[in-house]
Tab-separated table of C-alpha atoms in Angstrom:
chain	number	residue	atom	x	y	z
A	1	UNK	CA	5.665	-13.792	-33.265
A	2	UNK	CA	1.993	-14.000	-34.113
A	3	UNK	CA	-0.443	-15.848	-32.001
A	4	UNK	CA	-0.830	-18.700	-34.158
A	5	UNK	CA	2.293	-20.378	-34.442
A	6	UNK	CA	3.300	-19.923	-30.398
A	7	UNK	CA	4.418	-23.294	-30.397
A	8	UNK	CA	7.580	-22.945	-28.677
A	9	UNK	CA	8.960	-19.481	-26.582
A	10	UNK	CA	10.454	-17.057	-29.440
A	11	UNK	CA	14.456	-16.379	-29.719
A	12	UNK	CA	15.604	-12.793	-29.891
A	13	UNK	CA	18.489	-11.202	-30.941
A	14	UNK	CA	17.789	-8.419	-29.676
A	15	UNK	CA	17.454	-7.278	-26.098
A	16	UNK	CA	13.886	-6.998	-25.071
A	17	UNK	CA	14.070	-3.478	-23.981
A	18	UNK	CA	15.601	-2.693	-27.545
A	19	UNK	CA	13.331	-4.864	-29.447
A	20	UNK	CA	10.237	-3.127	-27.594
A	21	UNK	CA	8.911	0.554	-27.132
A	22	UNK	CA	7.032	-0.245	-24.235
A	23	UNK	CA	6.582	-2.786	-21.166
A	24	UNK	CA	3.036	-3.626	-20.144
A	25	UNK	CA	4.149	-4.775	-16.833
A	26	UNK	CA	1.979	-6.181	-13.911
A	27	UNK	CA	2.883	-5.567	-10.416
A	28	UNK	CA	2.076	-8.089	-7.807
A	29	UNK	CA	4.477	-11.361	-8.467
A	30	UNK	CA	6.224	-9.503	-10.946
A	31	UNK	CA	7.689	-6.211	-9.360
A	32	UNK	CA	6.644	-6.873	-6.215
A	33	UNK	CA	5.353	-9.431	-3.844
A	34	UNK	CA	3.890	-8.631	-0.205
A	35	UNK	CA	4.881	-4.919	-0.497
A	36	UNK	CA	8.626	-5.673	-1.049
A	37	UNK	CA	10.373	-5.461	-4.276
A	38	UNK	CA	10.996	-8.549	-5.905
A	39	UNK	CA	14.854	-9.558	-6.462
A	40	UNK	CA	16.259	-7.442	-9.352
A	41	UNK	CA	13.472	-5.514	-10.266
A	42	UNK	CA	14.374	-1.924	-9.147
A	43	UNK	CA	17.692	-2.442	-11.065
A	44	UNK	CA	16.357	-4.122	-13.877
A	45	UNK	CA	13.240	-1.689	-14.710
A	46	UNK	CA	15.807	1.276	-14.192
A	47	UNK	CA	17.801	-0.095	-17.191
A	48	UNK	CA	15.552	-0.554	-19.566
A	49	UNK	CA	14.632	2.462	-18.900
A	50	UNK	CA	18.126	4.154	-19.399
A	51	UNK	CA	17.727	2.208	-22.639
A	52	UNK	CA	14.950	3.957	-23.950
A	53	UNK	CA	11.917	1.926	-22.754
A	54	UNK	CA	8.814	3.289	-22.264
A	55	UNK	CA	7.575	1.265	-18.485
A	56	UNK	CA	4.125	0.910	-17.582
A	57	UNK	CA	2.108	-0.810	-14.840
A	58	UNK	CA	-1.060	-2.336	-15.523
A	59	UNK	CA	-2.604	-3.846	-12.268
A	60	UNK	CA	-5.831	-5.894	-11.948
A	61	UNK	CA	-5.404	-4.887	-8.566
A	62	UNK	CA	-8.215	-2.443	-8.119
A	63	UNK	CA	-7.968	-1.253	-4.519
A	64	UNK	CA	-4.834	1.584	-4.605
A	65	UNK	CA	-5.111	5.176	-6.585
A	66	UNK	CA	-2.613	5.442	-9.512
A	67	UNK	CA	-0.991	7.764	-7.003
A	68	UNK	CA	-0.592	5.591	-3.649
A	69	UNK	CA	0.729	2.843	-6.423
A	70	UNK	CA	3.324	5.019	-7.762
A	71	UNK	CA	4.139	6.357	-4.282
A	72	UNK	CA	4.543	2.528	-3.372
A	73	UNK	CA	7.219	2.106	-6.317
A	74	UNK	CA	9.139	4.733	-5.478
A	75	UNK	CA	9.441	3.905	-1.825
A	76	UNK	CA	10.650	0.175	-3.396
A	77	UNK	CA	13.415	2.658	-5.779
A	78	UNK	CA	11.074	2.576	-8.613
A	79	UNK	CA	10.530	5.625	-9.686
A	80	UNK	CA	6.962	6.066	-11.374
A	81	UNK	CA	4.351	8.740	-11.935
A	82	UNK	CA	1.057	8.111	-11.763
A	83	UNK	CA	-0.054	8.226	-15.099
A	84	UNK	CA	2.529	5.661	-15.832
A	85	UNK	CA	0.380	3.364	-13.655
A	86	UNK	CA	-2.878	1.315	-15.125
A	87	UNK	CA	-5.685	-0.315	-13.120
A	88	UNK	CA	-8.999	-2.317	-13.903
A	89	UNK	CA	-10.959	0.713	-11.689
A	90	UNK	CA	-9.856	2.587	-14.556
A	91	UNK	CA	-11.062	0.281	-17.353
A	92	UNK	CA	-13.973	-0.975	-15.697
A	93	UNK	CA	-14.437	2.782	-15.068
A	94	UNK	CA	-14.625	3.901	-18.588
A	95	UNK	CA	-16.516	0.676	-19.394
A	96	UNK	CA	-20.117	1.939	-17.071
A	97	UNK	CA	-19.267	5.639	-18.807
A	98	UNK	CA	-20.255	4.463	-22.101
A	99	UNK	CA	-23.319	2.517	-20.329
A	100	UNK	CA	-25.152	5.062	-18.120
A	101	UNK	CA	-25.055	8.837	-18.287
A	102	UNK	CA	-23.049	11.059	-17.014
A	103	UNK	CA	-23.142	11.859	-13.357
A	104	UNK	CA	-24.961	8.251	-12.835
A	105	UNK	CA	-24.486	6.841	-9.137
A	106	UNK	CA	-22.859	3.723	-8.874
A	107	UNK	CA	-22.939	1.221	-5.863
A	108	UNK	CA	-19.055	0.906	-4.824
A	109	UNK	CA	-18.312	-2.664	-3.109
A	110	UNK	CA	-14.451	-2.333	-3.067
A	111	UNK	CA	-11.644	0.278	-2.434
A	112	UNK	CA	-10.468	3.914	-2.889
A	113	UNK	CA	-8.979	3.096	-5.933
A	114	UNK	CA	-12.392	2.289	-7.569
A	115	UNK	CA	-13.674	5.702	-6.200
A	116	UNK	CA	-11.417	8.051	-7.898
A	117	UNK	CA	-11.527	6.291	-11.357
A	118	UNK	CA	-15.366	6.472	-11.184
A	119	UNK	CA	-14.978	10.307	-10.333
A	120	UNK	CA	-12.677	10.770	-13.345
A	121	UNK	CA	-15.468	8.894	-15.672
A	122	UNK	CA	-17.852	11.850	-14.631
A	123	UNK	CA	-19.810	8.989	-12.128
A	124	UNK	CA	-20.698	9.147	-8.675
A	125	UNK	CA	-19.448	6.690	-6.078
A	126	UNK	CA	-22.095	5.702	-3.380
A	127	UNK	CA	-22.449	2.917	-1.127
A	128	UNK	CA	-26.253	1.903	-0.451
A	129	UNK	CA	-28.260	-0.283	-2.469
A	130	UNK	CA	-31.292	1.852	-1.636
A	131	UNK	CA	-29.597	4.960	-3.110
A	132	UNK	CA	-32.157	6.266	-6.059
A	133	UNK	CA	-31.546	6.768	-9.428
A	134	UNK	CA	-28.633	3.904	-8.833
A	135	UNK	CA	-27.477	2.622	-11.986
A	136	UNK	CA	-24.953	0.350	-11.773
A	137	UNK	CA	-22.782	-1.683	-9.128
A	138	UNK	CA	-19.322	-2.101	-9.349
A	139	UNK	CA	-16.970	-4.830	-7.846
A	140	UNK	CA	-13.047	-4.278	-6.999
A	141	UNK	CA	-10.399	-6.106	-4.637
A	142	UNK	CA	-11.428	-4.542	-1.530
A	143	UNK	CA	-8.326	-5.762	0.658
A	144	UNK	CA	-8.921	-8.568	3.589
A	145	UNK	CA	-10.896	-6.693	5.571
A	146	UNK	CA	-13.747	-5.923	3.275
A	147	UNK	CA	-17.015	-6.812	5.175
A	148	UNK	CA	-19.351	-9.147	4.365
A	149	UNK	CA	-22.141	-6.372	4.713
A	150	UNK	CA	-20.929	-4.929	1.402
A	151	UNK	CA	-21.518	-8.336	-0.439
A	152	UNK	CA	-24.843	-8.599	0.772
A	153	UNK	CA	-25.450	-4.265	-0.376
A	154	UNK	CA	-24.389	-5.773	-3.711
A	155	UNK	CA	-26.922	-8.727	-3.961
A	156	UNK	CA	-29.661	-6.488	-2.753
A	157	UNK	CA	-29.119	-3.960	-5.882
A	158	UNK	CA	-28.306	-6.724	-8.132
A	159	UNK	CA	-31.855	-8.752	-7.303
A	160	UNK	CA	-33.383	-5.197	-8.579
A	161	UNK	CA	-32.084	-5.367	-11.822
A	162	UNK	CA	-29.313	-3.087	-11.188
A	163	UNK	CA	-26.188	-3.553	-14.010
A	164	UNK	CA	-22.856	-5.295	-12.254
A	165	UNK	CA	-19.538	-5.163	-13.346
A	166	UNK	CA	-16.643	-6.454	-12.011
A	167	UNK	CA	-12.952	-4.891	-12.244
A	168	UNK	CA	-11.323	-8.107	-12.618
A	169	UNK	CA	-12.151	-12.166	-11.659
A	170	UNK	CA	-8.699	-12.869	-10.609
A	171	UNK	CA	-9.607	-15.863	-8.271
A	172	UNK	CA	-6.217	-15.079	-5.610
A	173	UNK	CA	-3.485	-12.086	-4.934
A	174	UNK	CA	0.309	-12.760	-3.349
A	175	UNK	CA	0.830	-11.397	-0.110
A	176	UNK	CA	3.511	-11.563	2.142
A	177	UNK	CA	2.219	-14.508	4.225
A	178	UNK	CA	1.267	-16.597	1.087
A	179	UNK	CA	-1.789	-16.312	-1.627
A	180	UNK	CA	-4.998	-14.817	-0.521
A	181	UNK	CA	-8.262	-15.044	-2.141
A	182	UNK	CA	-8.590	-12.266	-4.945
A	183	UNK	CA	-11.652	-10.149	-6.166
A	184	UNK	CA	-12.807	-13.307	-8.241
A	185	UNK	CA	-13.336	-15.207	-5.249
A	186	UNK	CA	-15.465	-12.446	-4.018
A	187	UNK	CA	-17.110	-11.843	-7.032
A	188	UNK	CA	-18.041	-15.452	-6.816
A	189	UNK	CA	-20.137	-14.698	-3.867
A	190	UNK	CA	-22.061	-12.546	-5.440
A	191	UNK	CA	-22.504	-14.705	-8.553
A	192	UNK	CA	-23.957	-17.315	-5.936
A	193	UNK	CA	-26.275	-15.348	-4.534
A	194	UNK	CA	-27.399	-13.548	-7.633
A	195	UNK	CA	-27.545	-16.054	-10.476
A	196	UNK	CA	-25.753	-12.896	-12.231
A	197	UNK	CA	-23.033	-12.301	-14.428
A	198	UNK	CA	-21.032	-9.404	-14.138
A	199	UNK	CA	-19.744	-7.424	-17.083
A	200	UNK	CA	-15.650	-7.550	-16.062
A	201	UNK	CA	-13.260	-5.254	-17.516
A	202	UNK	CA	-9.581	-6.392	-16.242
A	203	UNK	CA	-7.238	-8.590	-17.738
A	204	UNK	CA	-7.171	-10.887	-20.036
A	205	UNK	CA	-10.604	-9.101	-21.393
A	206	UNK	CA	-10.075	-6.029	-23.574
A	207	UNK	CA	-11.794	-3.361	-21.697
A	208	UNK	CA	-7.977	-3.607	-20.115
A	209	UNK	CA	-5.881	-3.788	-23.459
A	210	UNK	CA	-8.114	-0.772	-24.950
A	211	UNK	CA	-7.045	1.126	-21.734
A	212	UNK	CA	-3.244	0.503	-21.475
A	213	UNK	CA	-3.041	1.615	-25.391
A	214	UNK	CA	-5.519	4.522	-24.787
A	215	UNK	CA	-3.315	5.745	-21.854
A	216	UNK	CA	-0.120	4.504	-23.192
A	217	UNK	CA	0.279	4.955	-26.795
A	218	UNK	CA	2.551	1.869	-27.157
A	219	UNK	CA	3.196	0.656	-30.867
A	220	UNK	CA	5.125	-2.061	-29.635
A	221	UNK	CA	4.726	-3.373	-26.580
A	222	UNK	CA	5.634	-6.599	-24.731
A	223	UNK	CA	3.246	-7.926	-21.375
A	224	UNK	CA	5.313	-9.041	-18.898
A	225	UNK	CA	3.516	-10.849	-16.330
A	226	UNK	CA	3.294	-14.095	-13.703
A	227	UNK	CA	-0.019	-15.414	-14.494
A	228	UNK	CA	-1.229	-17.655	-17.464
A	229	UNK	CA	-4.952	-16.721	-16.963
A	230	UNK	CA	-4.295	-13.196	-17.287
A	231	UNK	CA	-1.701	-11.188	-17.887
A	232	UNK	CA	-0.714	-13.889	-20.835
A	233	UNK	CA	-3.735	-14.498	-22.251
A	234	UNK	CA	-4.299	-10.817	-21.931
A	235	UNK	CA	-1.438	-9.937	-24.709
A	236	UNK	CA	-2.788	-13.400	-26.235
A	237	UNK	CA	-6.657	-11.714	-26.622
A	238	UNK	CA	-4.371	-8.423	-27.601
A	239	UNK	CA	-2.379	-10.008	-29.721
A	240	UNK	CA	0.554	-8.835	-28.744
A	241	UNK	CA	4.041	-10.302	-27.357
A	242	UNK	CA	4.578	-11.397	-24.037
A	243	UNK	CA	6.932	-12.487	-21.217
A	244	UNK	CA	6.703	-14.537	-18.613
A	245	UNK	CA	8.934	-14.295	-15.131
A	246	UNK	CA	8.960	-16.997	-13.069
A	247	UNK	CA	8.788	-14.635	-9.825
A	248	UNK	CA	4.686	-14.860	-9.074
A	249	UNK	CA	2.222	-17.490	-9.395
A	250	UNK	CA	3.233	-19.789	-12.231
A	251	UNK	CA	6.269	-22.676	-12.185
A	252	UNK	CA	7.132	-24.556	-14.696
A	253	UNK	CA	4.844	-27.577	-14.594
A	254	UNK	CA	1.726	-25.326	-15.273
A	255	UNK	CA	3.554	-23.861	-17.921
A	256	UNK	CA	4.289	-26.632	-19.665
A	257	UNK	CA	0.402	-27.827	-19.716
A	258	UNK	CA	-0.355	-24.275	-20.744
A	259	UNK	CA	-3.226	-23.850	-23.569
A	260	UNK	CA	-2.492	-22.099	-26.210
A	261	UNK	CA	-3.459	-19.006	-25.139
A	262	UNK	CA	-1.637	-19.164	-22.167
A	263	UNK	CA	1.945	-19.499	-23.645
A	264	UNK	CA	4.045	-16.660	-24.064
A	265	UNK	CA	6.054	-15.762	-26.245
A	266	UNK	CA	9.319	-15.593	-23.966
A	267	UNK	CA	9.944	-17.241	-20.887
A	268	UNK	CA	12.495	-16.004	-18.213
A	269	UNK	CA	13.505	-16.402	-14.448
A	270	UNK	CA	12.843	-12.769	-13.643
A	271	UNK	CA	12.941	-8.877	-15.061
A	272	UNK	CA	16.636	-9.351	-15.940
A	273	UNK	CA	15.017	-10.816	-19.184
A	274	UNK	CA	14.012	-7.222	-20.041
A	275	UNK	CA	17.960	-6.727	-20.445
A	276	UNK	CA	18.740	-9.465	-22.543
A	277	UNK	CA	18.040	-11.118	-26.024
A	278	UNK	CA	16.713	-14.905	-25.774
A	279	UNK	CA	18.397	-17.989	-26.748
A	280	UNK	CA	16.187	-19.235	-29.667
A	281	UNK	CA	14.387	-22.899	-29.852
A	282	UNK	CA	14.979	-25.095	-32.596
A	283	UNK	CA	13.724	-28.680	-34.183
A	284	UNK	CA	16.491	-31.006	-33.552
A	285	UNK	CA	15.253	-34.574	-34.422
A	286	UNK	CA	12.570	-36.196	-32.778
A	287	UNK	CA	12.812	-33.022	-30.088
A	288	UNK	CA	13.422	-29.396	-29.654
A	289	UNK	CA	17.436	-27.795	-28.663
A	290	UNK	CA	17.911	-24.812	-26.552
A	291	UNK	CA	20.881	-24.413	-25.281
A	292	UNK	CA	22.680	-27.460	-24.324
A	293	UNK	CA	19.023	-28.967	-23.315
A	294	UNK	CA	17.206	-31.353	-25.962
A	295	UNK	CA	13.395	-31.980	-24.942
A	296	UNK	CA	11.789	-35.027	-26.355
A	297	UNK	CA	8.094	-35.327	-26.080
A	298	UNK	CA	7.665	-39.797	-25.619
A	299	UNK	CA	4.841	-41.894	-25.015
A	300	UNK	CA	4.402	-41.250	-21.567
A	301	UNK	CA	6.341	-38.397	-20.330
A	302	UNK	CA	8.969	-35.230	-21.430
A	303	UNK	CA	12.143	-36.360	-21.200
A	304	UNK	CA	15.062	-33.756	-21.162
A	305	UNK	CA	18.804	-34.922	-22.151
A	306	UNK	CA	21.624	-32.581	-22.200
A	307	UNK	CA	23.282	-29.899	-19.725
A	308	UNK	CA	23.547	-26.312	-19.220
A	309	UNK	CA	21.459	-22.880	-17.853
A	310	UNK	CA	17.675	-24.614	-16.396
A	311	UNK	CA	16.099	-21.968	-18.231
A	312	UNK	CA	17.277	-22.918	-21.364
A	313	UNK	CA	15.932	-26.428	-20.631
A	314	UNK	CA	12.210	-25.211	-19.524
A	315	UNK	CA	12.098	-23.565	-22.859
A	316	UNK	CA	13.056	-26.611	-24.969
A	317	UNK	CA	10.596	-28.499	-22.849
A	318	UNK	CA	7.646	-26.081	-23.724
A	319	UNK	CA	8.396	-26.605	-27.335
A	320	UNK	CA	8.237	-29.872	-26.846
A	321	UNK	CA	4.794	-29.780	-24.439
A	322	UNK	CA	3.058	-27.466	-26.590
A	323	UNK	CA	3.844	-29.064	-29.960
A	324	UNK	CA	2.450	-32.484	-28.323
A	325	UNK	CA	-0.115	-30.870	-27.636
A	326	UNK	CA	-1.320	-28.526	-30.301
A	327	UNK	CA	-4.626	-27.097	-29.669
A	328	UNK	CA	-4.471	-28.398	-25.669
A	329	UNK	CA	-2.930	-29.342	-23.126
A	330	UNK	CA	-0.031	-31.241	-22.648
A	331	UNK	CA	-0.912	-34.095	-20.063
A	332	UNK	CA	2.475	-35.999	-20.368
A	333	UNK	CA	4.489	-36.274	-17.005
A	334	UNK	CA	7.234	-33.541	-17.100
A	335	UNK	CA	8.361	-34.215	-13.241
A	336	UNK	CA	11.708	-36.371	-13.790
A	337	UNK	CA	12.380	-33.566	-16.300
A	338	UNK	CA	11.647	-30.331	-14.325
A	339	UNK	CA	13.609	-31.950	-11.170
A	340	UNK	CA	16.618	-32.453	-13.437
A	341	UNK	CA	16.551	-28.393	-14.107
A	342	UNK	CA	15.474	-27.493	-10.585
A	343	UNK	CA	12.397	-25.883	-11.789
C-alpha cells in the first residue's frame, strides 16, 4: 500500500511475518516498557522469527551501546545480537562523518551509547566546549540524571559557531513510573538558549531510514512502532509499510485525528499482529465495514454500529476519520464511539 491512498488501515491475507522480510521494530512501548517486556512480545518476536523473519531494532533511544541493548533483550527472552540492534547515535554518527574529517572532536552532551558510535565513525568523543580544534556538538537522551552543566557546555560551543546535531527530538520516553521528558525536551533547552537549530538524524528523518537499510539490507520491510510522530511517519518519509501496536504512547483517539502521514498502514493491539493476516476495510454505504463494525463519519461525530472484536471497529473508524478528513485531521467527536469498543 503506497503512501498516497492510506486512507483506511490495509487488509492482508497474508501473515505479516510472511508477507515481510524484515521488521523495523522500535523498542520502548513496543517491546518493552520500563525495562520489562511488554505482554506477548518475547513469544511473538520468537515466531516470526521461526517463520523466517528477519527482526531488527531501531531505537531513537540514544543512551545504551548496541551491545547493553541486546544484552537487555535477552535478559527479557529476546534473543538479539548487537548488530541486529539500530540507534540514532549511529545515524547521527555517520551523519557528522560526512561533515567534518576524520578524527574530528566532537562535544558529547548525552550517553555511552553516543560515544561508541562516534568512535566507530573514526570521531573523537570529548566533553568541554573549550576543547580545540572542536568541530561539532552532538545531542543524545542522556537518562534523568544528565546535569544541567552539560546543557550549558553545549550553549557555550554552540554561541561559537560550533555545528549541532541532535540524535533524535522525541519530546518524552516511557518509563516504568509513567512518561518522562525525552531528548527533544532537552534539545529544546538548548534551542532556547541558542537561537539554533540542530541538524537531527533519528526518526521520522532519513538519516535513520538510510541507516536501518544500510545495516539491514531489508527489501521488504514493515515499521512497527507506538508513536505517530515517529516511528510512523518514519516508514511514511521511507515510504514503506507500517504497523501500529497499541502497547506505547498512542490510543485510539489520536489515531483517529492522525494526519496523513501519521497513519499506518495496519493497526493492531500488540506484536501478535506480526503472526497474523488483517481483516481488510471496505466501503459499505455511507461508511466503512470491518468486521462486524460499520463506521459512519456524520455531521458532528463518528458513529460506530455493529458488534464484534474492538479492533476491528478502530479500524473501520480510521477509514472513516481519515477519509473525512483527507489531507487533515479529523476533528469530529469519536468518544461515544471509542467507549463502545473500549478503546
Amino acid at each position: 500500500m503506497t503512501r498516497q491512498s492510506r486512507t483506511s488501515p490495509a487488509g492482508s491475507e497474508r501473515s505479516l511475518h510472511q508477507a515481510y522480510d524484515t521488521a523495523l521494530l522500535d523498542l520502548d512501548g513496543v517491546v518493552y516498557a520500563g525495562g520489562e517486556a511488554i505482554a506477548y512480545a518475547a513469544e511473538s518476536l520468537a515466531a516470526a522469527r521461526d517463520g523466517g523473519m528477519h527482526l531488527a531494532y531501531v531505537t531513537n533511544n540514544a543512551l545504551r551501546t548496541p551491545e547493553a541493548v541486546a544484552e537487555h533483550l535477552g535478559e527479557l527472552g529476546i534473543p538479539t545480537e548487537a548488530g541486529e540492534v539500530i540507534t540514532s547515535a549511529q545515524a547521527v554518527a555517520r551523519l557528522i562523518s560526512e561533515q567534518v574529517e576524520p578524527g574530528s572532536k566532537v562535544l558529547v552532551i548525552g550517553g555511552e551509547g553516543l560515544r561508541v558510535a562516534l568512535r566507530e565513525r573514526g570521531l573523537v568523543p570529548v566533553d568541554s566546549a573549550d576543547e580545540e580544534g572542536l568541530a561539532a556538538v552532538v545531542q543524545g537522551y542522556g537518562g534523568p540524571d544528565l546535569p544541567w552543566s552539560r546543557f550549558a557546555e553545549a550553549s557555550y560551543a554552540i554561541h561559537r559557531g560550533v555545528p549541532w546535531f541532535a540524535s533524535n527530538t522525541d519530546l518524552t520516553i516511557p518509563g516504568a513510573r509513567g512518561i518522562g521528558p525525552g531528548n527533544g525536551a532537552a534539545v529544546e533547552v538548548v534551542r532556547i538558549a541558542t537561537g539554533a537549530e540542530p541538524q537531527v538524524a533519528g526518526k521520522p528523518l532519513p538519516p535513520m531510514h538510510r541507516e536501518t537499510v544500510l545495516r539491514t539490507g531489508a527489501e521488504r520491510p514493515l515499521v512497527v512502532g507506538d508513536r505517530l510522530d515517529t516511528d510512523i511517519e518514519g516508514a511514511f518519509n521511507g515510504d514503506v509499510d507500517s504497523l501500529l501496536v497499541l502497547t506505547g504512547v498512542t490510543d485510539g483517539a489520536q489515531l483517529l485525528r492522525a494526519e496523513p502521514a501519521h497513519r499506518p498502514t495496519y493497526v493492531d493491539r500488540d506484536l501478535r499482529g506480526l503472526l497474523t493476516g488483517q481483516p481488510e476495510v471496505v466501503a459499505a454505504g455511507e461508511g466503512f465495514r470491518c468486521g462486524g463494525w460499520t463506521a459512519v463519519a456524520a455531521a458532528d461525530a463518528l458513529e460506530l454500529r455493529g458488534e464484534g472484536e474492538p479492533l476491528d471497529g478502530l479500524r473501520a473508524l480510521c477509514a472513516a476519520a481519515w477519509t473525512r478528513a483527507g489531507d487533515g485531521s479529523c476533528t469530529l467527536d469519536a468518544g461515544k464511539a471509542l467507549a463502545r469498543i473500549g478503546l
